[in-house]
Every structure is written in structure tokens, then in C-alpha cells.
Amino acid sequence: MAKLYFYYSAMNAGKTTTLLQSAHNYHERGMRTLILTPRLDDRYGEGVVASRIGLKARGTIFGRDDDLLAMVRDDIAARGPLHCVLVDEAQFLSKRQVWQVTEIVDRLNVPVLAYGLRTDFRGELFEGSQYLLAWADNLVEIKTICHTGRKATMVLRVDENGRAISDGPQVEIGGNERYVSVSRGEFKKVMAGEGVIDLQQPQLPLGEQ
């Protein structure tokens, strides 16, 4: 039986890399997938799903008012059997769209793998993440680390000086220049104005000990 999976994490944990690897695994077995990506995230170009390590693929764009069940049905009608649906940046789904992806699983018997953030820069759940946590069959945490060495579970939005921003809209698209993944303890500290975050963390090349 098909299932709905929610892979969640803080930023820069490799969610999109994992999504693209999953799609590749299906394709090399001759199985077709559909990658859905939100219209509002066009950092790498419209409809492009890309990871920080250079992997990329074309995705099908959806807007907040689109019916994802209808989109998948149309795709199957046009292109034939579908073996998996993968949703990038799934935190941007509406409650109605999360219900629609459960219908893709339950009515069409197509597994759905959704990848997204759990919480926003205030530590509050995104709408899509809230209902994926409530309705998914399987919840999988993708782990990453804070600069303190602890597990990162929260996301800070910071200004050019590395100070936490606590006001503003929930959704502002950005990458390492705006957002930093931190532990809960570090989140509390920086949000309280007791420290700043260095946006340019020292990096070692892969393979260096």
C-alpha cells in the first residue's frame, strides 16, 4: 500500500539532495516520478529543483490554489502510470493541499514523499508542516548540526550583522545569506539578543580530515 512520508528538518540538512536521490532511484528502475515544486521558490530558476551540492532536476510548478490531486490525475492521463510523487519545500503547502496529497496516496495508490521545514524563523509551524505532521503515515527527521556542534532543530532569520530578525512575513525566500540552522538553545540565546551568528562559517573541502 502507498504511504505519505514527511521528511522534515532545519535548513541545509540535505532535504532536496535526498529528494533528488529518491527520484533517481525510481528512474534507474524504469519507474516514473513527478516532482512538484512551489511557484514562489524560484531561487534556481522557475521549476528548477536544485540542491546545494549541485544536483538538479526539472519540477512541475504548483501555486497555493492549485489542486494537486487533479494535477497528478492529469499527469497520469497524459503520460501513463506514475510510481511516486515528490514534493519539494512542502512547508508551503496549504492545509487543503496536504489533504489532496493524502488523496493521491489513498485514492490513486501512489506514494508521496514530501520534504520540508518543520518550523519558521519564529519557531512556529508552517501550515503545510503542521498538517503533514498530523496526517503523514511516516515521519522522518533529516538531521543537521548547529555551529555549536549540537543538533540543529530551529531556523533563525538574520540581518547582515548576524542578529536575529523576529518580525516580518513568515515566508521570505532566501538561503545562507538570510537563514541559519541552530540548536534550540542557540535559538533562544540569539533571539534574546545575547549573541550574533556568523553567516560565513568556515568550510572544509570534502575529504579533508
mmCIF file of C-alpha atoms in Angstrom:
data_model
loop_
_atom_site.group_PDB
_atom_site.id
_atom_site.type_symbol
_atom_site.label_atom_id
_atom_site.label_comp_id
_atom_site.label_asym_id
_atom_site.label_seq_id
_atom_site.Cartn_x
_atom_site.Cartn_y
_atom_site.Cartn_z
ATOM 1 C CA MET A 1 0.000 0.000 0.000
ATOM 2 C CA ALA A 2 1.160 3.513 -0.805
ATOM 3 C CA LYS A 3 2.040 5.865 2.051
ATOM 4 C CA LEU A 4 2.577 9.565 2.687
ATOM 5 C CA TYR A 5 6.055 10.323 4.017
ATOM 6 C CA PHE A 6 7.116 13.636 5.530
ATOM 7 C CA TYR A 7 10.865 14.208 5.631
ATOM 8 C CA TYR A 8 11.462 17.286 7.788
ATOM 9 C CA SER A 9 14.452 19.181 9.104
ATOM 10 C CA ALA A 10 16.003 22.566 9.698
ATOM 11 C CA MET A 11 17.602 24.327 6.717
ATOM 12 C CA ASN A 12 20.652 22.918 4.946
ATOM 13 C CA ALA A 13 20.124 19.361 6.107
ATOM 14 C CA GLY A 14 20.056 17.932 2.575
ATOM 15 C CA LYS A 15 16.297 17.618 2.010
ATOM 16 C CA THR A 16 16.475 18.423 -1.693
ATOM 17 C CA THR A 17 19.525 16.191 -2.164
ATOM 18 C CA THR A 18 17.562 13.335 -0.590
ATOM 19 C CA LEU A 19 14.535 14.102 -2.795
ATOM 20 C CA LEU A 20 16.635 14.038 -5.968
ATOM 21 C CA GLN A 21 18.354 10.832 -4.890
ATOM 22 C CA SER A 22 14.944 9.228 -4.300
ATOM 23 C CA ALA A 23 13.777 10.306 -7.763
ATOM 24 C CA HIS A 24 16.972 8.891 -9.275
ATOM 25 C CA ASN A 25 16.422 5.571 -7.505
ATOM 26 C CA TYR A 26 12.969 5.270 -9.089
ATOM 27 C CA HIS A 27 14.179 6.303 -12.545
ATOM 28 C CA GLU A 28 17.043 3.835 -12.695
ATOM 29 C CA ARG A 29 14.480 1.089 -12.126
ATOM 30 C CA GLY A 30 12.339 2.324 -15.004
ATOM 31 C CA MET A 31 9.707 3.863 -12.699
ATOM 32 C CA ARG A 32 8.246 7.291 -13.384
ATOM 33 C CA THR A 33 8.072 10.110 -10.820
ATOM 34 C CA LEU A 34 6.528 13.576 -10.637
ATOM 35 C CA ILE A 35 8.400 16.294 -8.737
ATOM 36 C CA LEU A 36 6.211 19.149 -7.500
ATOM 37 C CA THR A 37 7.817 22.452 -6.551
ATOM 38 C CA PRO A 38 6.146 25.650 -5.277
ATOM 39 C CA ARG A 39 5.967 28.615 -7.637
ATOM 40 C CA LEU A 40 7.213 31.058 -5.003
ATOM 41 C CA ASP A 41 10.616 29.360 -4.684
ATOM 42 C CA ASP A 42 12.469 30.372 -7.851
ATOM 43 C CA ARG A 43 15.981 30.777 -6.422
ATOM 44 C CA TYR A 44 17.439 28.433 -9.074
ATOM 45 C CA GLY A 45 15.038 29.341 -11.871
ATOM 46 C CA GLU A 46 11.357 28.671 -12.350
ATOM 47 C CA GLY A 47 10.558 24.992 -11.963
ATOM 48 C CA VAL A 48 14.136 24.004 -11.118
ATOM 49 C CA VAL A 49 14.676 21.826 -8.051
ATOM 50 C CA ALA A 50 18.328 22.142 -7.022
ATOM 51 C CA SER A 51 20.466 21.106 -4.075
ATOM 52 C CA ARG A 52 23.428 22.945 -2.575
ATOM 53 C CA ILE A 53 25.839 20.253 -3.828
ATOM 54 C CA GLY A 54 24.876 20.751 -7.461
ATOM 55 C CA LEU A 55 22.190 18.148 -8.163
ATOM 56 C CA LYS A 56 19.162 19.461 -10.033
ATOM 57 C CA ALA A 57 16.047 18.394 -11.911
ATOM 58 C CA ARG A 58 13.011 19.930 -13.536
ATOM 59 C CA GLY A 59 9.869 20.039 -11.429
ATOM 60 C CA THR A 60 6.215 20.790 -12.062
ATOM 61 C CA ILE A 61 5.270 24.140 -10.546
ATOM 62 C CA PHE A 62 2.244 24.492 -8.307
ATOM 63 C CA GLY A 63 0.592 27.515 -6.738
ATOM 64 C CA ARG A 64 -1.190 27.751 -3.437
ATOM 65 C CA ASP A 65 -4.606 27.491 -5.107
ATOM 66 C CA ASP A 66 -3.781 24.511 -7.346
ATOM 67 C CA ASP A 67 -5.461 21.136 -6.862
ATOM 68 C CA LEU A 68 -2.591 18.662 -6.517
ATOM 69 C CA LEU A 69 -4.837 15.611 -6.840
ATOM 70 C CA ALA A 70 -6.143 16.949 -10.151
ATOM 71 C CA MET A 71 -2.589 17.726 -11.315
ATOM 72 C CA VAL A 72 -1.481 14.159 -10.617
ATOM 73 C CA ARG A 73 -4.546 12.701 -12.317
ATOM 74 C CA ASP A 74 -3.859 14.855 -15.382
ATOM 75 C CA ASP A 75 -0.223 13.744 -15.404
ATOM 76 C CA ILE A 76 -1.226 10.075 -15.301
ATOM 77 C CA ALA A 77 -3.788 10.589 -18.062
ATOM 78 C CA ALA A 78 -1.183 12.294 -20.268
ATOM 79 C CA ARG A 79 1.907 10.207 -19.541
ATOM 80 C CA GLY A 80 0.827 6.877 -18.088
ATOM 81 C CA PRO A 81 1.403 5.102 -14.766
ATOM 82 C CA LEU A 82 3.100 7.091 -12.013
ATOM 83 C CA HIS A 83 5.131 5.407 -9.313
ATOM 84 C CA CYS A 84 5.910 8.258 -6.909
ATOM 85 C CA VAL A 85 5.146 11.928 -6.274
ATOM 86 C CA LEU A 86 7.865 14.014 -4.610
ATOM 87 C CA VAL A 87 7.086 17.433 -3.106
ATOM 88 C CA ASP A 88 9.893 19.936 -2.582
ATOM 89 C CA GLU A 89 9.565 22.732 0.034
ATOM 90 C CA ALA A 90 6.439 21.026 1.360
ATOM 91 C CA GLN A 91 6.100 23.504 4.216
ATOM 92 C CA PHE A 92 4.498 25.854 1.660
ATOM 93 C CA LEU A 93 1.542 23.525 1.059
ATOM 94 C CA SER A 94 -1.833 24.743 2.265
ATOM 95 C CA LYS A 95 -3.941 22.607 4.581
ATOM 96 C CA ARG A 96 -6.188 21.800 1.617
ATOM 97 C CA GLN A 97 -3.206 20.686 -0.456
ATOM 98 C CA VAL A 98 -1.904 18.411 2.294
ATOM 99 C CA TRP A 99 -5.331 16.753 2.269
ATOM 100 C CA GLN A 100 -5.034 16.431 -1.517
ATOM 101 C CA VAL A 101 -1.700 14.611 -1.236
ATOM 102 C CA THR A 102 -3.320 12.170 1.204
ATOM 103 C CA GLU A 103 -5.913 11.575 -1.518
ATOM 104 C CA ILE A 104 -3.141 10.869 -4.046
ATOM 105 C CA VAL A 105 -1.981 8.144 -1.681
ATOM 106 C CA ASP A 106 -5.377 6.781 -0.666
ATOM 107 C CA ARG A 107 -7.320 7.053 -3.946
ATOM 108 C CA LEU A 108 -4.615 6.624 -6.556
ATOM 109 C CA ASN A 109 -2.332 4.337 -4.522
ATOM 110 C CA VAL A 110 0.699 6.459 -5.439
ATOM 111 C CA PRO A 111 3.241 7.089 -2.668
ATOM 112 C CA VAL A 112 4.024 10.715 -1.849
ATOM 113 C CA LEU A 113 7.365 11.820 -0.423
ATOM 114 C CA ALA A 114 7.149 15.367 0.965
ATOM 115 C CA TYR A 115 10.282 17.258 2.049
ATOM 116 C CA GLY A 116 10.192 20.470 4.041
ATOM 117 C CA LEU A 117 10.995 22.584 7.047
ATOM 118 C CA ARG A 118 9.132 21.942 10.262
ATOM 119 C CA THR A 119 9.213 25.454 11.749
ATOM 120 C CA ASP A 120 9.749 29.026 10.620
ATOM 121 C CA PHE A 121 12.171 31.701 11.877
ATOM 122 C CA ARG A 122 9.968 32.305 14.939
ATOM 123 C CA GLY A 123 9.943 28.636 15.892
ATOM 124 C CA GLU A 124 6.316 28.240 14.756
ATOM 125 C CA LEU A 125 4.954 25.531 12.484
ATOM 126 C CA PHE A 126 4.340 26.241 8.827
ATOM 127 C CA GLU A 127 0.790 25.384 7.744
ATOM 128 C CA GLY A 128 1.935 22.624 5.416
ATOM 129 C CA SER A 129 4.243 21.118 8.003
ATOM 130 C CA GLN A 130 1.557 21.226 10.676
ATOM 131 C CA TYR A 131 -0.798 19.050 8.667
ATOM 132 C CA LEU A 132 1.894 16.794 7.285
ATOM 133 C CA LEU A 133 2.939 16.080 10.867
ATOM 134 C CA ALA A 134 -0.712 15.357 11.666
ATOM 135 C CA TRP A 135 -1.629 13.232 8.636
ATOM 136 C CA ALA A 136 1.512 11.578 7.232
ATOM 137 C CA ASP A 137 1.936 7.826 7.609
ATOM 138 C CA ASN A 138 5.654 8.107 8.248
ATOM 139 C CA LEU A 139 7.641 10.983 9.772
ATOM 140 C CA VAL A 140 11.378 11.047 9.101
ATOM 141 C CA GLU A 141 13.765 13.625 10.557
ATOM 142 C CA ILE A 142 16.742 14.587 8.387
ATOM 143 C CA LYS A 143 19.395 15.776 10.809
ATOM 144 C CA THR A 144 21.883 18.600 10.550
ATOM 145 C CA ILE A 145 24.147 20.368 13.040
ATOM 146 C CA CYS A 146 24.399 23.790 14.645
ATOM 147 C CA HIS A 147 27.715 25.682 14.660
ATOM 148 C CA THR A 148 27.867 24.754 18.357
ATOM 149 C CA GLY A 149 28.123 21.080 17.392
ATOM 150 C CA ARG A 150 24.661 20.254 18.734
ATOM 151 C CA LYS A 151 21.801 19.009 16.606
ATOM 152 C CA ALA A 152 20.108 21.887 14.764
ATOM 153 C CA THR A 153 16.332 21.871 15.063
ATOM 154 C CA MET A 154 15.456 25.568 14.608
ATOM 155 C CA VAL A 155 15.920 28.202 11.911
ATOM 156 C CA LEU A 156 16.957 31.818 12.507
ATOM 157 C CA ARG A 157 16.334 34.655 10.062
ATOM 158 C CA VAL A 158 19.190 37.107 10.495
ATOM 159 C CA ASP A 159 20.236 40.527 9.216
ATOM 160 C CA GLU A 160 23.556 41.397 7.564
ATOM 161 C CA ASN A 161 25.160 41.681 11.011
ATOM 162 C CA GLY A 162 24.060 38.222 12.115
ATOM 163 C CA ARG A 163 21.393 39.487 14.513
ATOM 164 C CA ALA A 164 18.094 37.640 14.762
ATOM 165 C CA ILE A 165 15.060 39.092 12.994
ATOM 166 C CA SER A 166 11.844 38.400 14.884
ATOM 167 C CA ASP A 167 9.359 40.402 12.805
ATOM 168 C CA GLY A 168 8.173 40.164 9.220
ATOM 169 C CA PRO A 169 6.219 37.813 6.978
ATOM 170 C CA GLN A 170 6.522 34.094 7.585
ATOM 171 C CA VAL A 171 7.676 33.451 4.021
ATOM 172 C CA GLU A 172 10.714 35.249 2.635
ATOM 173 C CA ILE A 173 12.689 33.179 0.178
ATOM 174 C CA GLY A 174 16.402 33.059 0.895
ATOM 175 C CA GLY A 175 19.384 30.874 1.555
ATOM 176 C CA ASN A 176 22.528 31.035 3.669
ATOM 177 C CA GLU A 177 22.572 34.831 3.432
ATOM 178 C CA ARG A 178 19.302 35.058 5.396
ATOM 179 C CA TYR A 179 18.785 31.853 7.354
ATOM 180 C CA VAL A 180 20.869 29.755 9.722
ATOM 181 C CA SER A 181 20.029 26.408 11.310
ATOM 182 C CA VAL A 182 20.759 26.268 15.039
ATOM 183 C CA SER A 183 20.050 24.244 18.158
ATOM 184 C CA ARG A 184 17.111 25.212 20.355
ATOM 185 C CA GLY A 185 19.452 26.604 22.982
ATOM 186 C CA GLU A 186 21.286 28.785 20.447
ATOM 187 C CA PHE A 187 17.940 29.913 19.005
ATOM 188 C CA LYS A 188 16.842 31.149 22.427
ATOM 189 C CA LYS A 189 20.154 32.896 23.018
ATOM 190 C CA VAL A 190 20.278 34.760 19.697
ATOM 191 C CA MET A 191 16.577 35.630 19.741
ATOM 192 C CA ALA A 192 17.123 37.181 23.175
ATOM 193 C CA GLY A 193 19.862 39.397 21.703
ATOM 194 C CA GLU A 194 22.623 37.609 23.600
ATOM 195 C CA GLY A 195 24.685 36.783 20.555
ATOM 196 C CA VAL A 196 25.047 37.013 16.790
ATOM 197 C CA ILE A 197 25.525 34.438 14.049
ATOM 198 C CA ASP A 198 28.488 34.484 11.683
ATOM 199 C CA LEU A 199 26.915 33.959 8.262
ATOM 200 C CA GLN A 200 30.252 32.922 6.759
ATOM 201 C CA GLN A 201 31.022 29.758 8.694
ATOM 202 C CA PRO A 202 34.462 28.294 7.897
ATOM 203 C CA GLN A 203 34.164 25.423 5.444
ATOM 204 C CA LEU A 204 36.435 22.469 4.804
ATOM 205 C CA PRO A 205 36.587 20.819 1.379
ATOM 206 C CA LEU A 206 35.077 17.372 1.133
ATOM 207 C CA GLY A 207 37.561 14.676 2.036
ATOM 208 C CA GLU A 208 39.669 16.858 4.314
ATOM 209 C CA GLN A 209 40.283 15.350 7.758
#
